[in-house]
mmCIF file of C-alpha atoms in Angstrom:
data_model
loop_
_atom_site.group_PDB
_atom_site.id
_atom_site.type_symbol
_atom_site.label_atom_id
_atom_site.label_comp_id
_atom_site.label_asym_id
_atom_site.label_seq_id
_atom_site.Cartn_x
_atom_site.Cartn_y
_atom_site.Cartn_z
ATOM 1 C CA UNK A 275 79.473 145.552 -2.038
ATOM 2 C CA UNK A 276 76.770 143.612 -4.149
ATOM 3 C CA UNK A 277 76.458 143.637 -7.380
ATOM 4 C CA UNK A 278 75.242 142.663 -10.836
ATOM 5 C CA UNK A 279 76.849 140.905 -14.068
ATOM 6 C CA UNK A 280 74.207 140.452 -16.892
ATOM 7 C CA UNK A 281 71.189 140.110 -14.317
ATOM 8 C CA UNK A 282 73.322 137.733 -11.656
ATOM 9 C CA UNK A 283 73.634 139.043 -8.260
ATOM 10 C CA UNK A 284 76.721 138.737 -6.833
ATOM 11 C CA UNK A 285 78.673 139.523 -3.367
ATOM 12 C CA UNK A 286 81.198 141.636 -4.317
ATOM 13 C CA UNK A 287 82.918 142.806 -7.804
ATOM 14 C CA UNK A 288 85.646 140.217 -8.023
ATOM 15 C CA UNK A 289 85.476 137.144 -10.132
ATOM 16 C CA UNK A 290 87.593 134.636 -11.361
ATOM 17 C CA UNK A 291 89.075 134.574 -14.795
ATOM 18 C CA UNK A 292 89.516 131.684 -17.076
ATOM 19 C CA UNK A 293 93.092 130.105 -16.725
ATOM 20 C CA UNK A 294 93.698 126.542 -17.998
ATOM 21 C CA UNK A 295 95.210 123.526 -16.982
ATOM 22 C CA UNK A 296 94.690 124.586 -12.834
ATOM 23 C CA UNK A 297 95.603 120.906 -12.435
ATOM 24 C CA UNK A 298 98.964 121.685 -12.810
ATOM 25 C CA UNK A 299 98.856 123.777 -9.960
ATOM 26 C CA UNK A 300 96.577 121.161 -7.343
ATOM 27 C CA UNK A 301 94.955 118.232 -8.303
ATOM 28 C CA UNK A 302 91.392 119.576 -7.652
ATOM 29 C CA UNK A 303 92.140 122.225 -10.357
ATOM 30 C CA UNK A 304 89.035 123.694 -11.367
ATOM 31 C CA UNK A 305 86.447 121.952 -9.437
ATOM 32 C CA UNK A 306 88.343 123.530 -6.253
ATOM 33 C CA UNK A 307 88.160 127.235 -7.969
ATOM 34 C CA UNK A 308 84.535 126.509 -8.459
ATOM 35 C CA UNK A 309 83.351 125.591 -4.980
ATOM 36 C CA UNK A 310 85.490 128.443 -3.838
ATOM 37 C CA UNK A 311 84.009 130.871 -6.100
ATOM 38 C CA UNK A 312 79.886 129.484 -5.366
ATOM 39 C CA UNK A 313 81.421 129.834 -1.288
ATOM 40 C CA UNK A 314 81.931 133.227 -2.156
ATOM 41 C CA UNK A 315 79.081 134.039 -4.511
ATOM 42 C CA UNK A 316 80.424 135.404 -7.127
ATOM 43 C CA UNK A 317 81.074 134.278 -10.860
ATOM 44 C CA UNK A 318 83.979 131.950 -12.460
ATOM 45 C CA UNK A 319 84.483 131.612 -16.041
ATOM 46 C CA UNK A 320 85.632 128.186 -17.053
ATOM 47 C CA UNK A 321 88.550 127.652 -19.712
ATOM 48 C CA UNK A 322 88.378 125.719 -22.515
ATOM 49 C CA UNK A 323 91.306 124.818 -21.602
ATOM 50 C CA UNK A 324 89.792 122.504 -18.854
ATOM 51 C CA UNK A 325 91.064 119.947 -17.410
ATOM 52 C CA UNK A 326 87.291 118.865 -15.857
ATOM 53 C CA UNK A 327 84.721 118.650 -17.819
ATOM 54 C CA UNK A 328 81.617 120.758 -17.997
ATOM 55 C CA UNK A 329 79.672 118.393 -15.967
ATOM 56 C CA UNK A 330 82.830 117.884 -13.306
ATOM 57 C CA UNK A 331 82.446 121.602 -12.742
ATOM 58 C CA UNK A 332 78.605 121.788 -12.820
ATOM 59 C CA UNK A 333 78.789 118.554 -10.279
ATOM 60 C CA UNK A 334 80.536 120.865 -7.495
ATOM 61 C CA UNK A 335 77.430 122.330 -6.236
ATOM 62 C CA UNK A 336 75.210 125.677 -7.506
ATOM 63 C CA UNK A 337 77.001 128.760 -8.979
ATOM 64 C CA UNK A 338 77.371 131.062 -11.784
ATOM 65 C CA UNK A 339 79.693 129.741 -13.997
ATOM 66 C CA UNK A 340 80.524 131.315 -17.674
ATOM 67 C CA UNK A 341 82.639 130.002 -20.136
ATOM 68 C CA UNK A 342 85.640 130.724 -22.421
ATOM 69 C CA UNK A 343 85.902 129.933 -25.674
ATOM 70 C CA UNK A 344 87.917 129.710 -28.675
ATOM 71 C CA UNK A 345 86.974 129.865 -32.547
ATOM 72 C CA UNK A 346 87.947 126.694 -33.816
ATOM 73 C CA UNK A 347 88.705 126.066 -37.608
ATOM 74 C CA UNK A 348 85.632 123.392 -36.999
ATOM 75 C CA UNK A 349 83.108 124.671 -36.632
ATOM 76 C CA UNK A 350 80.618 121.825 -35.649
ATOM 77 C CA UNK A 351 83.421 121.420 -32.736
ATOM 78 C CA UNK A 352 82.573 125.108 -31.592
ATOM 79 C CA UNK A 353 78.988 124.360 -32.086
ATOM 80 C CA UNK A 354 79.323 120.871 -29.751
ATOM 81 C CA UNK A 355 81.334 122.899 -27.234
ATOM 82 C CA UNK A 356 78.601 125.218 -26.981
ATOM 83 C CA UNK A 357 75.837 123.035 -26.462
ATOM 84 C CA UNK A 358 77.760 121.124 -23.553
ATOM 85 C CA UNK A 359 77.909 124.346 -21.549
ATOM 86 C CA UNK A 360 74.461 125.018 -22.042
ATOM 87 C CA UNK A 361 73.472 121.553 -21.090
ATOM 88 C CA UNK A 362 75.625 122.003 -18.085
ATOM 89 C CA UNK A 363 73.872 124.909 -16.489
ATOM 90 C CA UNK A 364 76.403 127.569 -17.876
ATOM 91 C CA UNK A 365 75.219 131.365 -17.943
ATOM 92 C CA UNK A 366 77.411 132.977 -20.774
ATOM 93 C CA UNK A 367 79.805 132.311 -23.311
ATOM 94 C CA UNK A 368 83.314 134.256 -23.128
ATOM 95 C CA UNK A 369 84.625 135.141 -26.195
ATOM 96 C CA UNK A 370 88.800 134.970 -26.134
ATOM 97 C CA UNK A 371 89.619 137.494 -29.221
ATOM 98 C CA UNK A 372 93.578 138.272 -28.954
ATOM 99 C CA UNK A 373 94.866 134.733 -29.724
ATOM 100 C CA UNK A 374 93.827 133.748 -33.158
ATOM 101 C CA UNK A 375 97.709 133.520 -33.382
ATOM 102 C CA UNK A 376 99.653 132.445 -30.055
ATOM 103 C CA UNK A 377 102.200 134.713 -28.409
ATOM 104 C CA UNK A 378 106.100 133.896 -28.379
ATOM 105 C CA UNK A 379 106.360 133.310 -25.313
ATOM 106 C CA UNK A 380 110.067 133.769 -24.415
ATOM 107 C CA UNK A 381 109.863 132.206 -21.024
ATOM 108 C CA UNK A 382 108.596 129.305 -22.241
ATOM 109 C CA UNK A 383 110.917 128.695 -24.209
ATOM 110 C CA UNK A 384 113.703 129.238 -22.153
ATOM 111 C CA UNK A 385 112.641 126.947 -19.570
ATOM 112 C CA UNK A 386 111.908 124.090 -21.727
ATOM 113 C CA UNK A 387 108.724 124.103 -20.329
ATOM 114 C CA UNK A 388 106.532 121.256 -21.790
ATOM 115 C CA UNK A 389 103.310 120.280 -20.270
ATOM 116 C CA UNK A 390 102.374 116.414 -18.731
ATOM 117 C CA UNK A 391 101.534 113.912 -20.906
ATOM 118 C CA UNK A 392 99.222 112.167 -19.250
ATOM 119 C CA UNK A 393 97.265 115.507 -18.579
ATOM 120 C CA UNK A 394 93.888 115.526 -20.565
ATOM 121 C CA UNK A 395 91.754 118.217 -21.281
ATOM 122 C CA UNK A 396 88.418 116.788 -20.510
ATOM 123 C CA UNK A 397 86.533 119.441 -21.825
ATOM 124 C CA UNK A 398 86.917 117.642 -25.161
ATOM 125 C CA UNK A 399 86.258 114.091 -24.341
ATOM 126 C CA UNK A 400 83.955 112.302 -26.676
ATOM 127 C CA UNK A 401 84.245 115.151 -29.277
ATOM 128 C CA UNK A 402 86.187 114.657 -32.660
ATOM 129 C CA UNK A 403 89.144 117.021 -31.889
ATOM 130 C CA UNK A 404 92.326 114.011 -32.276
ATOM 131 C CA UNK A 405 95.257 114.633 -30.704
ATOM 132 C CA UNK A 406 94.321 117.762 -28.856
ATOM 133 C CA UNK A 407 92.299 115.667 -26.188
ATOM 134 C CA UNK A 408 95.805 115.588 -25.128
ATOM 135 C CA UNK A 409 96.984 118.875 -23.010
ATOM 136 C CA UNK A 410 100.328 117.215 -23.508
ATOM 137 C CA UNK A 411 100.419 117.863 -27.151
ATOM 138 C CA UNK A 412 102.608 121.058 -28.163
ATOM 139 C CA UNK A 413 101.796 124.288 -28.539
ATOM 140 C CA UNK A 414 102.171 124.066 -32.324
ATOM 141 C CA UNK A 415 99.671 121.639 -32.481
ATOM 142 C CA UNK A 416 96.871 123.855 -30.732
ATOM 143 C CA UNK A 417 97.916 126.650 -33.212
ATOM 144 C CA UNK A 418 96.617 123.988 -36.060
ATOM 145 C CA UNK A 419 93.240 123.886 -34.595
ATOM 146 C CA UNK A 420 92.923 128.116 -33.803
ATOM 147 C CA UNK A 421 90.983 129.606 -36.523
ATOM 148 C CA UNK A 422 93.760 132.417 -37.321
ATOM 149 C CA UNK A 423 91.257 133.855 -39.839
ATOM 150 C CA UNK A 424 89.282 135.194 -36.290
ATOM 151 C CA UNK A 425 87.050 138.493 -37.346
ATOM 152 C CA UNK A 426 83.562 140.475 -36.228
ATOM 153 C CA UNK A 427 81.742 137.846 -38.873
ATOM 154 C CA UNK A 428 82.578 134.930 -36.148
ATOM 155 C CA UNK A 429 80.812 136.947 -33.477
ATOM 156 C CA UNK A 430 78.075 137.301 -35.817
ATOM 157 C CA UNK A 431 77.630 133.614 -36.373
ATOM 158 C CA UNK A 432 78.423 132.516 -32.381
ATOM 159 C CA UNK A 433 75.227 134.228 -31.880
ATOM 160 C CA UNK A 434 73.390 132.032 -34.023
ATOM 161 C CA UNK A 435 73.735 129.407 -32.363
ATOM 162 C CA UNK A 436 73.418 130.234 -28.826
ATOM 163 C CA UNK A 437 71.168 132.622 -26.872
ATOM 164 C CA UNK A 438 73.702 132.807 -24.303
ATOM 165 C CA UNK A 439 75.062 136.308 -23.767
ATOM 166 C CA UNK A 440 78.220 136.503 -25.307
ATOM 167 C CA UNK A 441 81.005 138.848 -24.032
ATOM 168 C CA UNK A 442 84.151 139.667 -26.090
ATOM 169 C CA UNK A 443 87.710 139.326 -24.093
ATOM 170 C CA UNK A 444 90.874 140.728 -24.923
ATOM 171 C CA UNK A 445 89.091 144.056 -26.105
ATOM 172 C CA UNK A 446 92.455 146.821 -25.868
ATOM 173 C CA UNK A 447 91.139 149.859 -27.745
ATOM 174 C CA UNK A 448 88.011 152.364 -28.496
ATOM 175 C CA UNK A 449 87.440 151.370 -31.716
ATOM 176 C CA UNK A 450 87.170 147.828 -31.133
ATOM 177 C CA UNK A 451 84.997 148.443 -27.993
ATOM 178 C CA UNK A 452 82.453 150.381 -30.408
ATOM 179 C CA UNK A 453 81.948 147.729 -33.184
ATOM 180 C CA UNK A 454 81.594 144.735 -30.438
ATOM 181 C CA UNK A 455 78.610 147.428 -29.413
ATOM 182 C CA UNK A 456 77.414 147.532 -32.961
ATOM 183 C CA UNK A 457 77.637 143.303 -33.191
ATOM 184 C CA UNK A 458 75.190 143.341 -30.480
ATOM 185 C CA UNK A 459 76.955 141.700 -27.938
ATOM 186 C CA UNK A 460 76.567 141.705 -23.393
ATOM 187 C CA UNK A 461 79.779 142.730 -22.736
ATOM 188 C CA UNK A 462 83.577 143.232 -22.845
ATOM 189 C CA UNK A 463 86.333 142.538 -20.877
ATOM 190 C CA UNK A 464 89.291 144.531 -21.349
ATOM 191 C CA UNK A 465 92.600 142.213 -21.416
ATOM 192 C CA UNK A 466 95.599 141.892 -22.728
ATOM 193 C CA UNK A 467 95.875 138.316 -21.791
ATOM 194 C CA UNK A 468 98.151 138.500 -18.991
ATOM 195 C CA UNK A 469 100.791 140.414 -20.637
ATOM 196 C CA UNK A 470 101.388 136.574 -22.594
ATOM 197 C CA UNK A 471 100.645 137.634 -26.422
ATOM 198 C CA UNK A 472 102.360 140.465 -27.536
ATOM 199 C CA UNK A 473 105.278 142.240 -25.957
ATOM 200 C CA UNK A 474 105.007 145.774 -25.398
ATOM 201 C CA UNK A 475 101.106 145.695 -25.008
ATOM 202 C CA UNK A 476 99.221 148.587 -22.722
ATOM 203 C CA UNK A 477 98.309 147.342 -19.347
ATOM 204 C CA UNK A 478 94.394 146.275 -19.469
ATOM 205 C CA UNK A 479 94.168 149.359 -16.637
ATOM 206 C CA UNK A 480 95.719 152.035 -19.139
ATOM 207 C CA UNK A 481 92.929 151.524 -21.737
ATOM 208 C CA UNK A 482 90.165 150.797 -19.298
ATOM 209 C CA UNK A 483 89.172 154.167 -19.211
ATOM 210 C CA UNK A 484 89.020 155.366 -23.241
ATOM 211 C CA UNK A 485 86.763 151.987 -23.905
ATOM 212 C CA UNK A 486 84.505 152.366 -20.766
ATOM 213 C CA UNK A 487 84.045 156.268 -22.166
ATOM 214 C CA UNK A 488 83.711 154.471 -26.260
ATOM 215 C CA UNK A 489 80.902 152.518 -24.768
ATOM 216 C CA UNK A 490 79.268 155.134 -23.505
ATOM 217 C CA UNK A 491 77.427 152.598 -21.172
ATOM 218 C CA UNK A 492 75.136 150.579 -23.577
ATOM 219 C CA UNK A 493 77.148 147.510 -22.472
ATOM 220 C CA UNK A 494 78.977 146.481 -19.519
ATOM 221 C CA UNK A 495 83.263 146.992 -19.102
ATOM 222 C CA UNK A 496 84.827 144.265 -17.248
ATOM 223 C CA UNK A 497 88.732 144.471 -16.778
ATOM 224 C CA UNK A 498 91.403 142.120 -15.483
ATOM 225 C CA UNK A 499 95.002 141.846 -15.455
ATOM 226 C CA UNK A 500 97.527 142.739 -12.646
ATOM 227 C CA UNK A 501 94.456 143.005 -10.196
ATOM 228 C CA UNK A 502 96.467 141.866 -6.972
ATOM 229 C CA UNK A 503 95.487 144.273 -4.501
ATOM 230 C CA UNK A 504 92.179 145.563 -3.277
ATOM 231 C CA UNK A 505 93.619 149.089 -4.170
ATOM 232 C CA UNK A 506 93.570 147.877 -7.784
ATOM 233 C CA UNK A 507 90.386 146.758 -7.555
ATOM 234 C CA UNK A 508 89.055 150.286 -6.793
ATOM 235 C CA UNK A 509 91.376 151.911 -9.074
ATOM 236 C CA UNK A 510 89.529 149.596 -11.896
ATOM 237 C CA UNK A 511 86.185 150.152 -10.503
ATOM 238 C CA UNK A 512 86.917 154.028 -10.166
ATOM 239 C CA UNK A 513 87.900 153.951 -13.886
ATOM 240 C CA UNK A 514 84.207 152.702 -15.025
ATOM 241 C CA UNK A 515 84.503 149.016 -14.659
ATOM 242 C CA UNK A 516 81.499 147.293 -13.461
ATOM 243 C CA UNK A 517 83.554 144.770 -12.309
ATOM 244 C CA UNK A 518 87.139 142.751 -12.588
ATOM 245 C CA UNK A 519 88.321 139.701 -12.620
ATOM 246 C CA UNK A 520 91.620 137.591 -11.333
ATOM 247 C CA UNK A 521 93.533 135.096 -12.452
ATOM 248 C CA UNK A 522 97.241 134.228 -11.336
ATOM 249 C CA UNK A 523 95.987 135.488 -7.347
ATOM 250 C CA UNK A 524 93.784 132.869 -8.238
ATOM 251 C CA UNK A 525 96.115 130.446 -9.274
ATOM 252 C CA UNK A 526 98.620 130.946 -6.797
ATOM 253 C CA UNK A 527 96.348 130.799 -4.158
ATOM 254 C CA UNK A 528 95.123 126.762 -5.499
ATOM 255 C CA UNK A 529 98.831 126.163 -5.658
ATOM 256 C CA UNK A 530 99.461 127.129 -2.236
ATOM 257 C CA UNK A 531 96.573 125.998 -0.762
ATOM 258 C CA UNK A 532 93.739 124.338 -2.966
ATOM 259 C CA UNK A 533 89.826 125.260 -2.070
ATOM 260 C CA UNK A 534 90.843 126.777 0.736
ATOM 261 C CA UNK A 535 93.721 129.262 -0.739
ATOM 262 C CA UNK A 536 91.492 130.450 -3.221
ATOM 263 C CA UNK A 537 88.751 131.176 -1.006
ATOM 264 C CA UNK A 538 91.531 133.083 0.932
ATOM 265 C CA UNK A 539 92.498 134.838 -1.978
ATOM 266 C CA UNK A 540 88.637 136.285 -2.216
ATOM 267 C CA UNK A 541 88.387 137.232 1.293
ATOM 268 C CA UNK A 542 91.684 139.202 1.127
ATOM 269 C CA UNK A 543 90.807 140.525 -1.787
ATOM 270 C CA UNK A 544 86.978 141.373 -0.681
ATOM 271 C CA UNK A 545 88.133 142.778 2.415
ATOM 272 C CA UNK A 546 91.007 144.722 0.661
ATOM 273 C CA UNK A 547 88.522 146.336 -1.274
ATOM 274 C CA UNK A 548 86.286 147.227 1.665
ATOM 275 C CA UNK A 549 88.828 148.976 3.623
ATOM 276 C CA UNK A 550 89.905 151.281 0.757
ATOM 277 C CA UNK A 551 86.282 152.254 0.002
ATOM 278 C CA UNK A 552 85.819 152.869 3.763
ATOM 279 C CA UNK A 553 89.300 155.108 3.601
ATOM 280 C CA UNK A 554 87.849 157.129 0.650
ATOM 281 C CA UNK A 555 84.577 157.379 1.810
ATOM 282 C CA UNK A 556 82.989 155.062 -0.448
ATOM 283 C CA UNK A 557 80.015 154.038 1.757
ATOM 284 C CA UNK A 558 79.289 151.736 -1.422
ATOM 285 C CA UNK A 559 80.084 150.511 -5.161
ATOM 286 C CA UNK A 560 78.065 153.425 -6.862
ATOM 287 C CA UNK A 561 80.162 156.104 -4.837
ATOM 288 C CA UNK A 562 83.398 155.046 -6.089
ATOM 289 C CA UNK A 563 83.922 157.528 -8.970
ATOM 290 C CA UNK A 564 86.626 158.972 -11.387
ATOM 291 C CA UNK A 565 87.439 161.814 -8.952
ATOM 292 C CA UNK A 566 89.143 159.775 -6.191
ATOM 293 C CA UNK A 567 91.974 158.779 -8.636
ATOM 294 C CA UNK A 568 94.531 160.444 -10.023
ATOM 295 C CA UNK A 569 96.147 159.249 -13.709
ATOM 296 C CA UNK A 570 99.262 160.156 -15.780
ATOM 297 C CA UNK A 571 96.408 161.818 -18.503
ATOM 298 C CA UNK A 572 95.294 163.812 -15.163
ATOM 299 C CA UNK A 573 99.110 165.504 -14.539
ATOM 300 C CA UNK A 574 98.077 169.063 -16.967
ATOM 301 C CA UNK A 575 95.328 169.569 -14.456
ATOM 302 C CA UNK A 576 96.856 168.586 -10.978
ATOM 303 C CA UNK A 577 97.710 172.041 -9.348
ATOM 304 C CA UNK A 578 101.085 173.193 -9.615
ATOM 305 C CA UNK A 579 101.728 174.269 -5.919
ATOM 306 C CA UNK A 580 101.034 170.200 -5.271
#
């Protein structure tokens, strides 16, 4: 069940998404997910959204650790941002392309739901960013510092000033999936950001396939959202992605259980995935393939007397 992600061997193809503010679900928040996820040799990508820092994370012991980012209006604070991962012993940079703008999100709203104010995001410490050190602050105040102007040229200039391999998230269609080929970048994830920006989206799984085929394997196709069983992980993988990654198992699991619950999560996950690969004869990853699926764009060919 090894594998590679840009030249890292790993134990299996599940990683861990970036999701921020995991101290609001244990008080280890993301140093926990990252001991769990060097335990169980595979990668993590941290949020900028952090409530460690880049050293907090790096301090937890060896790993491979990416991490997500956001185009800021300042650029310098991008630029700093950037250079505090690398210093930290971070692998890649993960490029967060669907929120330029963020979602109405109805529940949210509803509930009242406002986050601690004493919560800090430490990723930021020490950099010029005002209020926002705060996690506290409100949402409209994060929307000040997104760059809503987001296009291909900031891609472009990300590259200049990192030799990091870059991979896009939040890639949804074809055509988007063949110009982040032509900008030259390591890969794409296909998400649609939990289902949290835009009502009505596809499901990341529904458009999986059309990108992995628009690709036409120059890069790698990472997927995630709704991964929660190890059947979904071999649907995904069946579909042409190298690899996926998890986020709210992920979460829940540090909720329930801290370190521990998350490297639960993995196991069940891992060994989820290794059942149903033994129960479709998939004696490994590179015999998992299109034909032991069957998809709604699959029904004019499924034979009648079935």
């Amino acid at each position: 069940m090894t594998t590679s992600v840009l030249g890292f061997k790993i134990s299996m193809p599940i990683m861990i998404a970036p999701t921020g503010l995991q101290k609001m679900a244990h008080p280890q928040g993301e140093c926990a997910i990252a001991r769990a996820a060097s335990a169980a040799n595979t990668i993590m990508i941290l949020s900028t959204m952090s409530n460690y820092s880049f050293d907090e994370v790096a301090s937890t012991g060896s790993g491979i650790r990416f991490f997500q980012l956001y185009i800021f209006r300042d650029r310098n604070l991008v630029t700093q941002l950037v250079r505090r991962a690398e210093r930290a012993g971070f692998k890649a940079v993960v490029l967060t392309v669907d929120r330029p703008f963020i979602g109405r999100r109805e529940a949210d709203i509803k509930n009242g739901f406002r986050l601690p104010p004493n919560m800090t995001l430490k990723i930021f410490e020490g950099l010029d960013f005002g209020e926002q050190t705060k996690a506290g602050s409100s949402v409209s105040q994060a929307r000040r510092h997104f760059d809503e102007s987001l296009n291909w040229k900031d891609v472009k200039w990300l590259q200049t000033i990192t030799s990091l391999p870059i991979l896009l998230k939040g890639i949804l269609t074809a055509e988007d999936a063949r110009i982040a080929v032509q900008a030259g970048v390591a890969g794409i994830i296909v998400s649609n950001h939990g289902a949290r920006q835009l009502d009505y989206v596809p499901a990341s799984i529904m458009v999986l396939e059309e990108i992995v085929q628009a690709v036409e394997g120059r890069i790698p196709v990472f997927v995630d959202g709704g991964i929660r069983r190890g059947t979904d992980i071999y649907k995904a993988l069946a579909l042409g992605a190298c690899a996926v990654f998890i986020g709210r198992a992920v979460v829940f699991s540090l909720a329930a259980e801290g370190e521990n619950g998350v490297k639960k999560v993995l196991k069940m996950l891992r060994d989820e995935l290794q059942l149903t690969m033994a129960l479709c004869g998939s004696p490994s990853l590179k015999h998992i393939t299109r034909r032991h699926i069957f998809t709604h764009s699959d029904r004019t060919t499924f034979p009648s007397n079935l």
